PDB file of C-alpha atoms in Angstrom:
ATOM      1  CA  UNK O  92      11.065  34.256  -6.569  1.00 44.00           C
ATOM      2  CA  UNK O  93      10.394  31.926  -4.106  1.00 48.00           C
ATOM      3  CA  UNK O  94      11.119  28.220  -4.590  1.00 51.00           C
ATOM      4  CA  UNK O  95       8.201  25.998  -4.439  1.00 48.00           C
ATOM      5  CA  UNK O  96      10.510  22.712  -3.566  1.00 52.00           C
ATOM      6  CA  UNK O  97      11.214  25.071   0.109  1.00 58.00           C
ATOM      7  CA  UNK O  98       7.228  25.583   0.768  1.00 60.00           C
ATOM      8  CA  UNK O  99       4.657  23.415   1.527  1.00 61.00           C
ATOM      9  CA  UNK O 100       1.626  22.981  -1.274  1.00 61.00           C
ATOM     10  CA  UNK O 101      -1.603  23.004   0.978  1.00 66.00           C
ATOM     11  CA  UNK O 102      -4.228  22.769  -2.075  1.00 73.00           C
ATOM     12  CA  UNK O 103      -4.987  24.177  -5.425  1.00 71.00           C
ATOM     13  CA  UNK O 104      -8.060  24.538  -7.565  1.00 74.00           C
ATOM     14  CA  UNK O 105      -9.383  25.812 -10.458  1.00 74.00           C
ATOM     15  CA  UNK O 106      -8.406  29.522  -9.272  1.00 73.00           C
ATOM     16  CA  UNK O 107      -5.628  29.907  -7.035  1.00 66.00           C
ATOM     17  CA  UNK O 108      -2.737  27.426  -5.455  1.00 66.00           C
ATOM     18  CA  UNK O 109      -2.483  27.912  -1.444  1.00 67.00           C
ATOM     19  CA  UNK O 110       0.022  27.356   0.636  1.00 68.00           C
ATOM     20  CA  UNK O 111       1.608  27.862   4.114  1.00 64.00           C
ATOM     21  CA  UNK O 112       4.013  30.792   2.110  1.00 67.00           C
ATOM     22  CA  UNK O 113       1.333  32.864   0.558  1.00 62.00           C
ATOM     23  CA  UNK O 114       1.908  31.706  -2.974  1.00 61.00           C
ATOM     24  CA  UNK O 115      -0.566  32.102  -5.809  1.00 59.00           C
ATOM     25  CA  UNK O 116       1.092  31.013  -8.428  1.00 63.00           C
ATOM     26  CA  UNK O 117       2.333  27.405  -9.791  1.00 63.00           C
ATOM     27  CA  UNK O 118       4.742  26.888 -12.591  1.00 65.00           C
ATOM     28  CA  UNK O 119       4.960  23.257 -13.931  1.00 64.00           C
ATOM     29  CA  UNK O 120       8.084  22.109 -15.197  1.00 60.00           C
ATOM     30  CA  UNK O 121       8.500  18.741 -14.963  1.00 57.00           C
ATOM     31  CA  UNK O 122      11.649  18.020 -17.106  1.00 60.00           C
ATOM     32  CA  UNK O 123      12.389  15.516 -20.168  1.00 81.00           C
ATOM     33  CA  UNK O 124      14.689  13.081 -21.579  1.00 90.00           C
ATOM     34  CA  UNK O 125      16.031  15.260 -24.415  1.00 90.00           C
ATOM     35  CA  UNK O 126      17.349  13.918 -27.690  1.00 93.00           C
ATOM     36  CA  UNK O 127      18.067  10.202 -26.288  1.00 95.00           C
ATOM     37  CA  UNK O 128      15.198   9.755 -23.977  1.00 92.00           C
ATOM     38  CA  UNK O 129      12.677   8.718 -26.564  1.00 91.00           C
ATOM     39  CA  UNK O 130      14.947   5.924 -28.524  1.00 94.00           C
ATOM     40  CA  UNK O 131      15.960   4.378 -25.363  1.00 94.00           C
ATOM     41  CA  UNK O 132      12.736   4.213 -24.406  1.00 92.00           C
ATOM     42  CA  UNK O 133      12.050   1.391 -27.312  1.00 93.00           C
ATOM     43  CA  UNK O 134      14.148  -2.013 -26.966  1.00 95.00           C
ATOM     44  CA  UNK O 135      16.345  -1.053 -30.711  1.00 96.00           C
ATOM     45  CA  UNK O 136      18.394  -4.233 -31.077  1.00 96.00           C
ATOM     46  CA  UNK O 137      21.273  -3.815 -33.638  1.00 95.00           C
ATOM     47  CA  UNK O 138      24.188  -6.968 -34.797  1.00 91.00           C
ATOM     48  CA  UNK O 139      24.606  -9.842 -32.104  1.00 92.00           C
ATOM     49  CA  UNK O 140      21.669  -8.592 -30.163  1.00 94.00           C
ATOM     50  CA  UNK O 141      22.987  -5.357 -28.765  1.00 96.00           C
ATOM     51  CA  UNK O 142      20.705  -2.984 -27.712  1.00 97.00           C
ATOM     52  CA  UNK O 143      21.071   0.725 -28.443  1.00 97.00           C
ATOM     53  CA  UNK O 144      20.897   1.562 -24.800  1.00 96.00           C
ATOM     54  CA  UNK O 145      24.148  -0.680 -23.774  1.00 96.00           C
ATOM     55  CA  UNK O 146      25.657   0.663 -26.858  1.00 96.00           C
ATOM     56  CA  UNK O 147      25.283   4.211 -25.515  1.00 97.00           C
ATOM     57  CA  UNK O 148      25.468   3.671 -21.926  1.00 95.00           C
ATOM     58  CA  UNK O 149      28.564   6.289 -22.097  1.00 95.00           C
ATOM     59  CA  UNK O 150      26.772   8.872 -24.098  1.00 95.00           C
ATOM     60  CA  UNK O 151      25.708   8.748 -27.936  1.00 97.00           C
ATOM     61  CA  UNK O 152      27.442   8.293 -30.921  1.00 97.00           C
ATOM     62  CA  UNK O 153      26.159   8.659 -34.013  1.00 98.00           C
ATOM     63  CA  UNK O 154      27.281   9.129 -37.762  1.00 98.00           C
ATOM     64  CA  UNK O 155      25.677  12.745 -38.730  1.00 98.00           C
ATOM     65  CA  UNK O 156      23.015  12.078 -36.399  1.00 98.00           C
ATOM     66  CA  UNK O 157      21.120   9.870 -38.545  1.00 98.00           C
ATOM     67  CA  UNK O 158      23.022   6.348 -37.971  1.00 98.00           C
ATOM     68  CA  UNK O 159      24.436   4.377 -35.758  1.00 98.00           C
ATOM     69  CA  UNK O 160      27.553   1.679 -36.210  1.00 97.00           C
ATOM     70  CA  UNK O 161      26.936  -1.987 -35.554  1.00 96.00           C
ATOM     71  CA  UNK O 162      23.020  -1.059 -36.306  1.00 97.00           C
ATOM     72  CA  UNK O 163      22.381  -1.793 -39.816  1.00 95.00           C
ATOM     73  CA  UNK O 164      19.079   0.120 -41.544  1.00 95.00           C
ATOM     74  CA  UNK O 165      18.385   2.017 -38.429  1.00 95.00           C
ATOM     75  CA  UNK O 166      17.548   5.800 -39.558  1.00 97.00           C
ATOM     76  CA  UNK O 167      17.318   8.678 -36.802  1.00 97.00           C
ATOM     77  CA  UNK O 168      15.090  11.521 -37.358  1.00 96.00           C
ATOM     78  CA  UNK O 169      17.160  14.679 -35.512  1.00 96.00           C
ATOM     79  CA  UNK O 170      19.017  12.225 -33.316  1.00 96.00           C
ATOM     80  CA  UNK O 171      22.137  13.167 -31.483  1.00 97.00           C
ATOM     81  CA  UNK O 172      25.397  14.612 -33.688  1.00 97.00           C
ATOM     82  CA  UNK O 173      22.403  16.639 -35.954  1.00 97.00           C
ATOM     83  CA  UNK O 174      21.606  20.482 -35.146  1.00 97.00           C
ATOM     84  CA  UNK O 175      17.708  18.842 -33.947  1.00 92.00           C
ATOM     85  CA  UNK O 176      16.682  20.913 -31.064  1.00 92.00           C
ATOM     86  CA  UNK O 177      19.407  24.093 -32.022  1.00 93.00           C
ATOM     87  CA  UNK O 178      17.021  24.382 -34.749  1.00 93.00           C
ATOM     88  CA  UNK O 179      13.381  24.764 -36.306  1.00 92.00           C
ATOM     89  CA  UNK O 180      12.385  21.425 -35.404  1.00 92.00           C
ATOM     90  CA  UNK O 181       9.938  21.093 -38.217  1.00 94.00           C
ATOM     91  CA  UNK O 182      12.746  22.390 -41.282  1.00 94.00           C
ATOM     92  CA  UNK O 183      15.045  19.832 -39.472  1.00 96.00           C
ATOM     93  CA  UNK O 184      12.834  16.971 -39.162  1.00 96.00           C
ATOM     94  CA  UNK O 185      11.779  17.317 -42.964  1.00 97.00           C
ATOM     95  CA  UNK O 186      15.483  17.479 -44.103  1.00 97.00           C
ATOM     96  CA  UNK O 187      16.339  14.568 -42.156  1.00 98.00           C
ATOM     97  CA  UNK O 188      13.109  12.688 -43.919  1.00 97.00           C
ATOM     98  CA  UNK O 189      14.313  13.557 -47.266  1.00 98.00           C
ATOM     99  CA  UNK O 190      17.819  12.397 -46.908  1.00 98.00           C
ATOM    100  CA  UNK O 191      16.371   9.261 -45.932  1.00 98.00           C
ATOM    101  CA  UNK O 192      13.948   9.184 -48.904  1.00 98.00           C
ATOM    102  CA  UNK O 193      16.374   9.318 -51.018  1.00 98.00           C
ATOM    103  CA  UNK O 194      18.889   7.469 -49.190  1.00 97.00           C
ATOM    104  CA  UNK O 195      16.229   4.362 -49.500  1.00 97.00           C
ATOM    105  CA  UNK O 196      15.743   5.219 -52.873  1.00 97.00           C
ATOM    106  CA  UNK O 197      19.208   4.746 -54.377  1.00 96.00           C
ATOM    107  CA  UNK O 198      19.650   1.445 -51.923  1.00 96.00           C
ATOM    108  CA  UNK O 199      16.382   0.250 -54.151  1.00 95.00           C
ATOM    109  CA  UNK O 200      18.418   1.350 -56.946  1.00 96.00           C
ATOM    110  CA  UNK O 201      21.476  -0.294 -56.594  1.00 94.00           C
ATOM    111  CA  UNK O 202      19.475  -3.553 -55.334  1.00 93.00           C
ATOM    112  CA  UNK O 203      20.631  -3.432 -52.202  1.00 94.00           C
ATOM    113  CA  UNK O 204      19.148  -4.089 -48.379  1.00 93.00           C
ATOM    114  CA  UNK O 205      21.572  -3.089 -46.183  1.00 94.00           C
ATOM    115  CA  UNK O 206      23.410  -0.032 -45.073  1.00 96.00           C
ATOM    116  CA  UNK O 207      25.225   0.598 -41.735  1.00 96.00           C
ATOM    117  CA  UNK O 208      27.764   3.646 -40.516  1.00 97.00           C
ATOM    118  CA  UNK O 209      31.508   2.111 -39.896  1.00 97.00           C
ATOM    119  CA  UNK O 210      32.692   2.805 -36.748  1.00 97.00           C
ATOM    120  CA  UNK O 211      35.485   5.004 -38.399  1.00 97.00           C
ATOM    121  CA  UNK O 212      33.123   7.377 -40.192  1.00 97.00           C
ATOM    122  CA  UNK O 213      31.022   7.514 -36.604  1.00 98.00           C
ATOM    123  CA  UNK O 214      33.971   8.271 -34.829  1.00 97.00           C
ATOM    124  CA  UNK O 215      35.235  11.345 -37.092  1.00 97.00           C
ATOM    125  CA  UNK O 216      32.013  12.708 -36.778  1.00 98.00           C
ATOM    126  CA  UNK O 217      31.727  12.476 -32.752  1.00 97.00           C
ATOM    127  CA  UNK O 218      34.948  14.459 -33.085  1.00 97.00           C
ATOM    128  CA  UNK O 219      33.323  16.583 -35.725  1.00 98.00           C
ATOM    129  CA  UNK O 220      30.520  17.952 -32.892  1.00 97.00           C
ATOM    130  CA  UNK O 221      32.661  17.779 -29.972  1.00 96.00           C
ATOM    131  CA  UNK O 222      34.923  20.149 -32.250  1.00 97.00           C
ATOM    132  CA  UNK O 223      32.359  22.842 -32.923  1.00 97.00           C
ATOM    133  CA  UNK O 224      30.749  22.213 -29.611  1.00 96.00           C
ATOM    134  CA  UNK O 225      34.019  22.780 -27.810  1.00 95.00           C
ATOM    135  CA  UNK O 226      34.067  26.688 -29.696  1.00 96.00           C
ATOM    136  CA  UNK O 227      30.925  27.601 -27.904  1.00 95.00           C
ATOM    137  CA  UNK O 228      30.033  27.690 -24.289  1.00 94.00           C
ATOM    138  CA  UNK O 229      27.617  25.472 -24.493  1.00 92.00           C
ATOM    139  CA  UNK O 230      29.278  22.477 -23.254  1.00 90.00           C
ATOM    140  CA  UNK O 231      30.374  24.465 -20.055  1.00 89.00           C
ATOM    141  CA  UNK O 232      26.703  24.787 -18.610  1.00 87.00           C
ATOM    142  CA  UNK O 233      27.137  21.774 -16.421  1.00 84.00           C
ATOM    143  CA  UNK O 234      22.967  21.563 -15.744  1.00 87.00           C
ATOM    144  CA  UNK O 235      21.838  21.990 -18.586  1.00 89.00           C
ATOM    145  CA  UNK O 236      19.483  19.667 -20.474  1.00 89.00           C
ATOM    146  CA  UNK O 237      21.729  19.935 -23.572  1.00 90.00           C
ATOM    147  CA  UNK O 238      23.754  17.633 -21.879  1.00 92.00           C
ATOM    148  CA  UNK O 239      21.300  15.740 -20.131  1.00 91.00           C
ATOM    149  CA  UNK O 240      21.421  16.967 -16.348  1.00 89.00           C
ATOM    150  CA  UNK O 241      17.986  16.855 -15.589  1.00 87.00           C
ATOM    151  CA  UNK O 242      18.036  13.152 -15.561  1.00 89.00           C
ATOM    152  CA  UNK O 243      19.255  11.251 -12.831  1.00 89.00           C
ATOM    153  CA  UNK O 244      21.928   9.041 -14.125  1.00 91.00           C
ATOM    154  CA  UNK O 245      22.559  10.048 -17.900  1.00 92.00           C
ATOM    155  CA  UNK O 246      25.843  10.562 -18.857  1.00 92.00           C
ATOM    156  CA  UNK O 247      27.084  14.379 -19.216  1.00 92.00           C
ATOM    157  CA  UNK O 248      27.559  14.520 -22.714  1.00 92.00           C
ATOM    158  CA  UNK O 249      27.403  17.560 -25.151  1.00 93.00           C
ATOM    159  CA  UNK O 250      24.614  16.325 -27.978  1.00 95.00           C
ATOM    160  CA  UNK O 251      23.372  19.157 -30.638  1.00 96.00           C
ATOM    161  CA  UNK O 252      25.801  19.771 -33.640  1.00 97.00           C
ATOM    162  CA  UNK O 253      26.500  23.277 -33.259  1.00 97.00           C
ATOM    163  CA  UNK O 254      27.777  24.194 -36.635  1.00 96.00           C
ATOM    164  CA  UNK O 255      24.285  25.803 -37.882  1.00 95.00           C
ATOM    165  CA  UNK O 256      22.017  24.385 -40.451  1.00 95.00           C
ATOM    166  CA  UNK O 257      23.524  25.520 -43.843  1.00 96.00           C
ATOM    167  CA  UNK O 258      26.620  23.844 -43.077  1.00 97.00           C
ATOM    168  CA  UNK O 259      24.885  20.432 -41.689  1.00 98.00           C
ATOM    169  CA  UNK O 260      22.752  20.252 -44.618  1.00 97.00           C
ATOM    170  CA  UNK O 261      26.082  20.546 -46.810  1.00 98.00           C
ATOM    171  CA  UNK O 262      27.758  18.211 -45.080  1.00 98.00           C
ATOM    172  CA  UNK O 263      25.575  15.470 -45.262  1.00 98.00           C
ATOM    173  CA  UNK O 264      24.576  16.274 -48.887  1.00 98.00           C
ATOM    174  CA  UNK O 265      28.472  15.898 -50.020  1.00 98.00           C
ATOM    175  CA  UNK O 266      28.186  12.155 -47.608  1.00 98.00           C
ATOM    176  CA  UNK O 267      25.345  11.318 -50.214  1.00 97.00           C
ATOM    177  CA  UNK O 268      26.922  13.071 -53.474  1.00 97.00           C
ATOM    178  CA  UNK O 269      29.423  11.205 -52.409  1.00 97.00           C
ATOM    179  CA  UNK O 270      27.745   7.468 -52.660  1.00 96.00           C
ATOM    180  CA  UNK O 271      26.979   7.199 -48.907  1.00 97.00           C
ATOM    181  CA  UNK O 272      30.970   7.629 -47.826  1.00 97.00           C
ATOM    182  CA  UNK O 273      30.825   6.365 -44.342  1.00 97.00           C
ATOM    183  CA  UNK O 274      28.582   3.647 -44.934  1.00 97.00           C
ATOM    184  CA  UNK O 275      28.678   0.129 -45.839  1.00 95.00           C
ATOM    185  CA  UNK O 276      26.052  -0.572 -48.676  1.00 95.00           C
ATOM    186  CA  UNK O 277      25.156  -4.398 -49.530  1.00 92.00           C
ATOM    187  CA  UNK O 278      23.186  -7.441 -49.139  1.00 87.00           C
ATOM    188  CA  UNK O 279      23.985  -9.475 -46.745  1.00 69.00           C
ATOM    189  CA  UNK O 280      22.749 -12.922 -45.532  1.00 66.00           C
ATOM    190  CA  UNK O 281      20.663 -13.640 -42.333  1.00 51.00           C
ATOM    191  CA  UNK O 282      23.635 -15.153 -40.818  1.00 53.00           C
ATOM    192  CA  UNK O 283      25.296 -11.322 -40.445  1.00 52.00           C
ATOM    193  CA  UNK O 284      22.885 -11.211 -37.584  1.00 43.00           C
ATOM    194  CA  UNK O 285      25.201 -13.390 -35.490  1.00 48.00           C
ATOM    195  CA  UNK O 286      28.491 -10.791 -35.879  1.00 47.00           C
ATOM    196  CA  UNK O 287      29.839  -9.610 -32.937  1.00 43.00           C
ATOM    197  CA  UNK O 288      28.370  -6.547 -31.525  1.00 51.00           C
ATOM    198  CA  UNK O 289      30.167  -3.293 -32.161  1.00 53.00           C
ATOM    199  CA  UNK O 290      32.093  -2.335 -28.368  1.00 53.00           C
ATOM    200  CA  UNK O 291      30.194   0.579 -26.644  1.00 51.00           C
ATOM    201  CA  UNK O 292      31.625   3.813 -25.836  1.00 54.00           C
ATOM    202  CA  UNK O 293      30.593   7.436 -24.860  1.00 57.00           C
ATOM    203  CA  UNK O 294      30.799  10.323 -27.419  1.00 59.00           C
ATOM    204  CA  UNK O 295      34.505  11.219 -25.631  1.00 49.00           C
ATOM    205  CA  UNK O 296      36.908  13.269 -27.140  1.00 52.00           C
TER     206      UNK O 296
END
């Protein structure tokens, strides 16, 4: 197969693509910002006014995929650290939307207003994925979009959770079983606003 970015396009139309090569045929693959791409594209603001982007300029981190430390009530739907695009999309996205439910349903419960992954529990579980990712050869296909090569600039960083569904979906069911282990639960004052911002850092190992 001949490489379009080596031949000159003259014209296409509603039939046929022409060019100085003799091709006929046009594929278009125009790339994406997998995983990240769309969060960063908003201006997410978490404690002391840091935004998600500086927070991850080294990569994401994320607690189960859902969370984020120094980022208090900010829910992911099959954000990075979750099995997301390794998956059925559509299964994944409605488990992740009824952990949440019910997440937001037990904060109503227990009166609270708050809730925000520690940096410890985020942490562990950046290990967590770059453990099962590192069993797999997935990590080793330096241009892949899995790890965002197809963008000019974006760190090289391993993102899916690799461990398969069943065992995601456990996981984060024992965190909530659990009462949220991981996460700070409370109320707290408009004044928390002003707290130091959590220190970035890529998801390293």
């Amino acid at each position: 197969m001949q490489s379009l970015i080596q031949s000159t396009c003259c014209s296409i139309d509603s039939t046929m693509l022409l060019s100085t090569d003799g091709l006929d045929v046009i594929v278009f693959a125009v790339g994406f910002d997998a995983i990240t791409g769309a969060l960063l594209d908003i201006d997410i603001r978490g404690r002391g006014g840091q935004t998600l982007a500086a927070r991850w300029a080294a990569g994401p981190r994320t607690y189960l995929g859902i969370s984020v430390a120094g980022f208090p009530n900010i829910f992911m739907i099959t954000g990075p650290g979750s099995p997301g695009v390794l998956s059925n999309m559509v299964v994944s996205i409605e488990q992740h939307v009824d952990w949440i439910s019910d997440c937001l349903a037990e904060l109503q419960v227990r009166g609270c207003d708050r809730i925000e992954a520690s940096a410890e529990a985020e942490s562990a579980w950046v290990r967590h994925v770059n453990q099962l990712a590192d069993a797999t050869l997935y990590p080793r296909a330096p241009t892949s979009w899995y790890v965002g090569a197809n963008i000019a600039g974006k760190p090289r960083v391993f993102m899916p959770y690799v461990g398969g569904c069943g065992r995601y979906r456990r996981e984060v069911g024992e965190v909530a079983e659990s009462g949220y282990a991981g996460f700070a639960l409370g109320t707290v004052p408009a004044e928390a606003a002003r707290l130091a911002p959590v220190g970035s850092g890529g998801n390293s190992r």
